[in-house]
mmCIF file of C-alpha atoms in Angstrom:
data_model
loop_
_atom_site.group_PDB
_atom_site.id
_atom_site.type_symbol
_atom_site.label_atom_id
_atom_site.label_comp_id
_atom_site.label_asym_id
_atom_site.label_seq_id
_atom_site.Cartn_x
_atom_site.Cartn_y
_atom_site.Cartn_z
ATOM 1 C CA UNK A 98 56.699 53.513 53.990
ATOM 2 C CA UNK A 99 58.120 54.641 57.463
ATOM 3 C CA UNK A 100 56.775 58.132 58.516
ATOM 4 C CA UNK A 101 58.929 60.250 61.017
ATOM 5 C CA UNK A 102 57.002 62.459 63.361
ATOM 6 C CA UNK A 103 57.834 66.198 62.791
ATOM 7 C CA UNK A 104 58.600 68.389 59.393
ATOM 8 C CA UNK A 105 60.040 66.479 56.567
ATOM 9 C CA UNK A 106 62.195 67.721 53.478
ATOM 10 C CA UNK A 107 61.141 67.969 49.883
ATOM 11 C CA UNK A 108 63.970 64.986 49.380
ATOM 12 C CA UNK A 109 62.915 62.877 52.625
ATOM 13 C CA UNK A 110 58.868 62.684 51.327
ATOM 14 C CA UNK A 111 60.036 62.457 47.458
ATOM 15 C CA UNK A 112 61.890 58.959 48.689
ATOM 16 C CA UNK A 113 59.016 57.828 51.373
ATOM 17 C CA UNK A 114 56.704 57.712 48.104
ATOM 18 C CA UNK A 115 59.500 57.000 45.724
ATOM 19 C CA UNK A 116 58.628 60.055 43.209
ATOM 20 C CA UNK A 117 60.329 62.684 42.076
ATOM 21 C CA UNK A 118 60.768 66.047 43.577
ATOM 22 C CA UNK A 119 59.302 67.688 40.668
ATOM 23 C CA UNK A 120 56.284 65.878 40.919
ATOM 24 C CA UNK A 121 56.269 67.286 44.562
ATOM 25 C CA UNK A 122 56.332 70.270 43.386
ATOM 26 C CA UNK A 123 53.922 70.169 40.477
ATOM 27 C CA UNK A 124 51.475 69.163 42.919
ATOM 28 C CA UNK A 125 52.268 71.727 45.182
ATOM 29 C CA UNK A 126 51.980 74.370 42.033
ATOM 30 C CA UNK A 127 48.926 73.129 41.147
ATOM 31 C CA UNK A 128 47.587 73.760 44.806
ATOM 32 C CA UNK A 129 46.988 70.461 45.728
ATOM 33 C CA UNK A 130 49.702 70.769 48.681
ATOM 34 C CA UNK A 131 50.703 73.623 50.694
ATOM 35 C CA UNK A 132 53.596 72.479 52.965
ATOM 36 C CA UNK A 133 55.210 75.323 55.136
ATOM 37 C CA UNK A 134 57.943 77.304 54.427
ATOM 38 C CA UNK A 135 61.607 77.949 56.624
ATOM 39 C CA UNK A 136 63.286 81.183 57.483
ATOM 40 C CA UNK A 137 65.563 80.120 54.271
ATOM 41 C CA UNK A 138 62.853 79.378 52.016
ATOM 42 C CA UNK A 139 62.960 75.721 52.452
ATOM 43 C CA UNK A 140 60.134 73.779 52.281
ATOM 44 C CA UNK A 141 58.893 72.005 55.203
ATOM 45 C CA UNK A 142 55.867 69.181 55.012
ATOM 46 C CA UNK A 143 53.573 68.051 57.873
ATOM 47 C CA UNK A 144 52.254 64.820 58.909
ATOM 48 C CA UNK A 145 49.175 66.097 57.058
ATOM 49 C CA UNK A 146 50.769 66.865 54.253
ATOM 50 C CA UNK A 147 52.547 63.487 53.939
ATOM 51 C CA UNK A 148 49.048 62.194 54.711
ATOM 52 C CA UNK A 149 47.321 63.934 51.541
ATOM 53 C CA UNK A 150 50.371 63.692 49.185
ATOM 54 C CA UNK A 151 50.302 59.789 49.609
ATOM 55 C CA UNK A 152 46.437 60.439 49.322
ATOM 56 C CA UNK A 153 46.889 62.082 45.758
ATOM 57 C CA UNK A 154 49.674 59.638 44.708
ATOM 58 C CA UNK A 155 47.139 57.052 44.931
ATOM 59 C CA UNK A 156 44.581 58.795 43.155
ATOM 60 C CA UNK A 157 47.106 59.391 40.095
ATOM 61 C CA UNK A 158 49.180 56.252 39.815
ATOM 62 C CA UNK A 159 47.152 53.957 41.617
ATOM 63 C CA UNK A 160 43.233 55.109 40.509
ATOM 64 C CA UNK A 161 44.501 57.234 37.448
ATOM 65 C CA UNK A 162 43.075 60.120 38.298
ATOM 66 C CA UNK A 163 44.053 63.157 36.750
ATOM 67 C CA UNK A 164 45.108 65.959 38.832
ATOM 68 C CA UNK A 165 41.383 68.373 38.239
ATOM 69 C CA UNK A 166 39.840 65.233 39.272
ATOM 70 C CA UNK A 167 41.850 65.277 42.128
ATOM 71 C CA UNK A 168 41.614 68.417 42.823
ATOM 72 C CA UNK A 169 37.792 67.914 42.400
ATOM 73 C CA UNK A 170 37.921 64.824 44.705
ATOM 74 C CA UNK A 171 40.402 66.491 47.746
ATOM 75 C CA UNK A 172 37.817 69.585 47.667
ATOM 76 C CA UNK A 173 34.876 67.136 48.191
ATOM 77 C CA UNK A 174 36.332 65.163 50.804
ATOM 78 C CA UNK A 175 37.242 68.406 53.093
ATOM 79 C CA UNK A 176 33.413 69.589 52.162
ATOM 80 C CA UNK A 177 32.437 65.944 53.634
ATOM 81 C CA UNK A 178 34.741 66.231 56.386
ATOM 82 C CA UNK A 179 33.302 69.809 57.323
ATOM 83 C CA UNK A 180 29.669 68.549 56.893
ATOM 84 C CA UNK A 181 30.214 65.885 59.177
ATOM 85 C CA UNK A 182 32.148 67.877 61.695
ATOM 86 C CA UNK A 183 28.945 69.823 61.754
ATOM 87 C CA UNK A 184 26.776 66.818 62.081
ATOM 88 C CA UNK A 185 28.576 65.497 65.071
ATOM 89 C CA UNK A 186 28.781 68.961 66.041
ATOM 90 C CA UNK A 187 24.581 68.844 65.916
ATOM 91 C CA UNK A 188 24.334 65.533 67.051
ATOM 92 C CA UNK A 189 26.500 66.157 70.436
ATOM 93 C CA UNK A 190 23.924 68.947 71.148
ATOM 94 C CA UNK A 191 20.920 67.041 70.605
ATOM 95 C CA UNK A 192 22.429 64.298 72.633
ATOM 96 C CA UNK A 193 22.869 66.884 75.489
ATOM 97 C CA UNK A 194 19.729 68.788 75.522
ATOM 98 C CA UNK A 195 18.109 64.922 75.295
ATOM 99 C CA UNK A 196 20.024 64.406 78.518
ATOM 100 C CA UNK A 197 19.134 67.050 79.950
ATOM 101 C CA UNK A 198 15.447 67.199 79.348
ATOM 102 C CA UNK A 199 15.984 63.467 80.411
ATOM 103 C CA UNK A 200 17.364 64.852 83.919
ATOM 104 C CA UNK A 201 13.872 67.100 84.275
ATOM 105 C CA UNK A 202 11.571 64.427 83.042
ATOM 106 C CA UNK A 203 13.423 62.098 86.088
ATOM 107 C CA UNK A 204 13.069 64.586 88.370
ATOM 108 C CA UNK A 205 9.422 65.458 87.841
ATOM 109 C CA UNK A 206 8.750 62.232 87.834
ATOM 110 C CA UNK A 207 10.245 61.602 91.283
ATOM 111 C CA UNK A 208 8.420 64.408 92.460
ATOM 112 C CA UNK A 209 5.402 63.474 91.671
ATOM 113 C CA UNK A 210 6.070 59.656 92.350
ATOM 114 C CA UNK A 211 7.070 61.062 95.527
ATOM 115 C CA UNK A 212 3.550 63.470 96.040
ATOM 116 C CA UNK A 213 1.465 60.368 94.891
ATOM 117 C CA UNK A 214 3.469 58.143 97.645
ATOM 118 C CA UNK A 215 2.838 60.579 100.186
ATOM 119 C CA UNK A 216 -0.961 61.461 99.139
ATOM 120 C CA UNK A 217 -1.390 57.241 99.115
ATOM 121 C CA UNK A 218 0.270 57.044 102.795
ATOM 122 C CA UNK A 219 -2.039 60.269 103.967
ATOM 123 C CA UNK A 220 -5.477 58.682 102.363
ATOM 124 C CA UNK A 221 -4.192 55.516 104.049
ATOM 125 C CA UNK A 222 -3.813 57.015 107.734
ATOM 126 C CA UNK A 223 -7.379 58.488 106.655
ATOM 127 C CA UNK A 224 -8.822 55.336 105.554
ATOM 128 C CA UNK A 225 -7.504 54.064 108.929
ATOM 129 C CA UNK A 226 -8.655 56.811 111.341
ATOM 130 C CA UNK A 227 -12.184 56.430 109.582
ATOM 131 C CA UNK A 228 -12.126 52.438 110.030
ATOM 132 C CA UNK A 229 -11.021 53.122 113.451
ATOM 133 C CA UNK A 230 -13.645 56.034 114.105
ATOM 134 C CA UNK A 231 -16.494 53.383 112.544
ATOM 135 C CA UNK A 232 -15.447 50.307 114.764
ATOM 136 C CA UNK A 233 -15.582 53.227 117.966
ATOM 137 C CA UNK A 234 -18.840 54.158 117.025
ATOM 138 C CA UNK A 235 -19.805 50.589 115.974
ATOM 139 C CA UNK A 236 -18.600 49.524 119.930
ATOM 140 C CA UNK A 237 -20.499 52.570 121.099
ATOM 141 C CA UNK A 238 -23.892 51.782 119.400
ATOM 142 C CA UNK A 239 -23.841 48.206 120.766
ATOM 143 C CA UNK A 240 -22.828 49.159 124.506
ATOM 144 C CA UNK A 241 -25.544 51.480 124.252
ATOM 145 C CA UNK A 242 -27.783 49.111 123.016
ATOM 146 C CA UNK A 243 -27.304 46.606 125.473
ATOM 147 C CA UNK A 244 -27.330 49.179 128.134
ATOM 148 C CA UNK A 245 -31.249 49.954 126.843
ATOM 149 C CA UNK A 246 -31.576 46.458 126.381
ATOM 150 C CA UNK A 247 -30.350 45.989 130.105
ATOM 151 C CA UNK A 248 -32.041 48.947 131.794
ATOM 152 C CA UNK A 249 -35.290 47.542 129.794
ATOM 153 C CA UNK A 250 -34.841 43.817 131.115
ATOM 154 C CA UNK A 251 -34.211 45.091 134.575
ATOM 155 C CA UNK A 252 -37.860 47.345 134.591
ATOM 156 C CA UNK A 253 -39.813 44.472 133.041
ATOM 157 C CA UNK A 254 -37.881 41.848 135.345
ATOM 158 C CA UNK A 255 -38.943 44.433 138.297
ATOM 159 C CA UNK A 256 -42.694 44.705 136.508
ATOM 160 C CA UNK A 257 -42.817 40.746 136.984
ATOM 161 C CA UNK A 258 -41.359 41.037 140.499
ATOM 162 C CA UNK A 259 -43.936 43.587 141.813
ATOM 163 C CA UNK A 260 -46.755 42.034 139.298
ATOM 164 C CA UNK A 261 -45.319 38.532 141.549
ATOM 165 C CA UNK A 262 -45.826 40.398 144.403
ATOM 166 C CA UNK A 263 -48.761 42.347 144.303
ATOM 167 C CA UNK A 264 -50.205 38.738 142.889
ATOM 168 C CA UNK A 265 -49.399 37.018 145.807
ATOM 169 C CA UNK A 266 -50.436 39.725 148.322
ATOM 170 C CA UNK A 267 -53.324 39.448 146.332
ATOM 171 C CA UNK A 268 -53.582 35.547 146.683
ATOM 172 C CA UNK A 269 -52.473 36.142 150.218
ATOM 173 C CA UNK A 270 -55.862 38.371 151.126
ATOM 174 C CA UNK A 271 -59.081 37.040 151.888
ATOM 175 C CA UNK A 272 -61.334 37.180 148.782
ATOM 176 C CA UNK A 273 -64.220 39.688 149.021
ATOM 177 C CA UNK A 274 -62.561 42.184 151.019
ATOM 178 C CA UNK A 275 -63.819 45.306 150.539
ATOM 179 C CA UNK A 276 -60.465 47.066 151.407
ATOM 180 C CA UNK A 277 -58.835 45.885 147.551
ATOM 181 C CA UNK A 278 -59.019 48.512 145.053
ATOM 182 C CA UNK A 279 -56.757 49.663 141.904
ATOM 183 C CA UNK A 280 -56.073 52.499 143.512
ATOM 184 C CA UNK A 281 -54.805 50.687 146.282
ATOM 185 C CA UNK A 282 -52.789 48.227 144.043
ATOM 186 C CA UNK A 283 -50.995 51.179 141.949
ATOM 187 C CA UNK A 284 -49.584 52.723 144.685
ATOM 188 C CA UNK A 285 -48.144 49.109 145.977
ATOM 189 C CA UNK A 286 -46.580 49.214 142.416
ATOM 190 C CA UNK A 287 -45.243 52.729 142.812
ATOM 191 C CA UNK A 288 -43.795 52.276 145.778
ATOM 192 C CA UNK A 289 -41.902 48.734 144.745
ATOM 193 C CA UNK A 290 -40.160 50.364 141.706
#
C-alpha cells in the first residue's frame, strides 16, 4: 500500500486498504475514526487516520477482532501511549536533576580537591620552613659548641702554657730560696692569662 502525504478521500483510503467505503464509514460511526471534515462536508483523512484505520483493519480481518474489542484495544493503546509519554516525561526530569546534582557534586568536589591541594602545598612549605628552622638551629648549636669547646681548649692550652712556664721558672730558680711563695706564683699566673 502506497501512502500519499497530505488529506486523502473516503474513495482514495477505501482502495489503499481495498475495503469498502461503507466499512469506512461504519468505523467512523462507531467512533473508531474521526477524519476531518471540508467546507463542503467532505471527508478528509490524515496520515494518522490512515495509520489507525489500517491499524483496525488488521485487528478485524487479520486478528478477528470484533469492533468493541477494538474499540477496547485502540482505547488501551492511547492509555499506554499517554502513560509512557508521562514516563519519559518523568524520566527526562530525573535524568536532568541527576545531571545537575552531578554538576554540584563535581564542583564541590573540585573545591575541596582544590582546598586539600592547597592545605597539602601550605603544610608542605611548613614542614619545610620547620626542617629548615631545625637544621639552622641544629648548625647553631654545634658552632656554639665548638666555639665553648674552642674557647675551653684555648684556657686549658694557656693553663698548660703558664703551668709550663711557671714550672720552668720554677726549675729555673735555685731550690731553697726563700723568695718562692704561692702567693708569688698566682700572681705569675694572673698576669700570663
Amino acid at each position: 500500500m502506497k501512502k500519499r502525504k497530505g488529506f486523502y478521500s473516503i474513495s482514495v483510503v477505501a482502495k489503499m486498504f481495498e475495503v469498502h467505503q461503507q466499512t469506512v464509514r461504519m468505523y467512523e460511526k462507531e467512533g473508531l475514526l474521526t477524519p476531518k471534515r471540508s467546507e463542503g462536508n467532505t471527508r478528509l483523512y490524515s496520515e494518522e487516520d490512515v495509520d489507525r484505520l489500517e491499524e483496525i483493519i488488521y485487528l478485524t480481518h487479520k486478528v478477528g477482532v470484533n469492533l468493541a474489542g477494538v474499540e477496547m484495544i485502540l482505547k488501551l493503546k492511547k492509555k499506554i501511549t499517554k502513560l509512557q509519554d508521562e514516563i519519559n516525561s518523568l524520566l527526562n526530569a530525573a535524568r536532568d536533576n541527576l545531571d545537575e546534582e552531578t554538576e554540584l557534586i563535581k564542583g564541590d568536589t573540585q573545591r575541596r580537591a582544590q582546598r586539600l591541594l592547597q592545605m597539602k602545598q601550605e603544610a608542605q612549605k611548613e614542614m619545610t620552613k620547620s626542617f629548615i628552622d631545625v637544621q639552622e638551629v641544629a648548625a647553631r648549636a654545634i658552632e656554639v659548641g665548638e666555639q665553648r669547646r674552642s674557647t675551653s681548649e684555648k684556657k686549658r692550652d694557656a693553663a698548660k702554657n703558664v703551668v709550663k712556664k711557671v714550672t720552668l721558672r720554677k726549675q729555673v730558680e735555685p731550690e731553697g730560696s726563700s723568695d718562692d711563695t704561692v702567693d708569688d706564683w698566682q700572681i705569675e699566673y694572673d698576669n700570663e692569662l
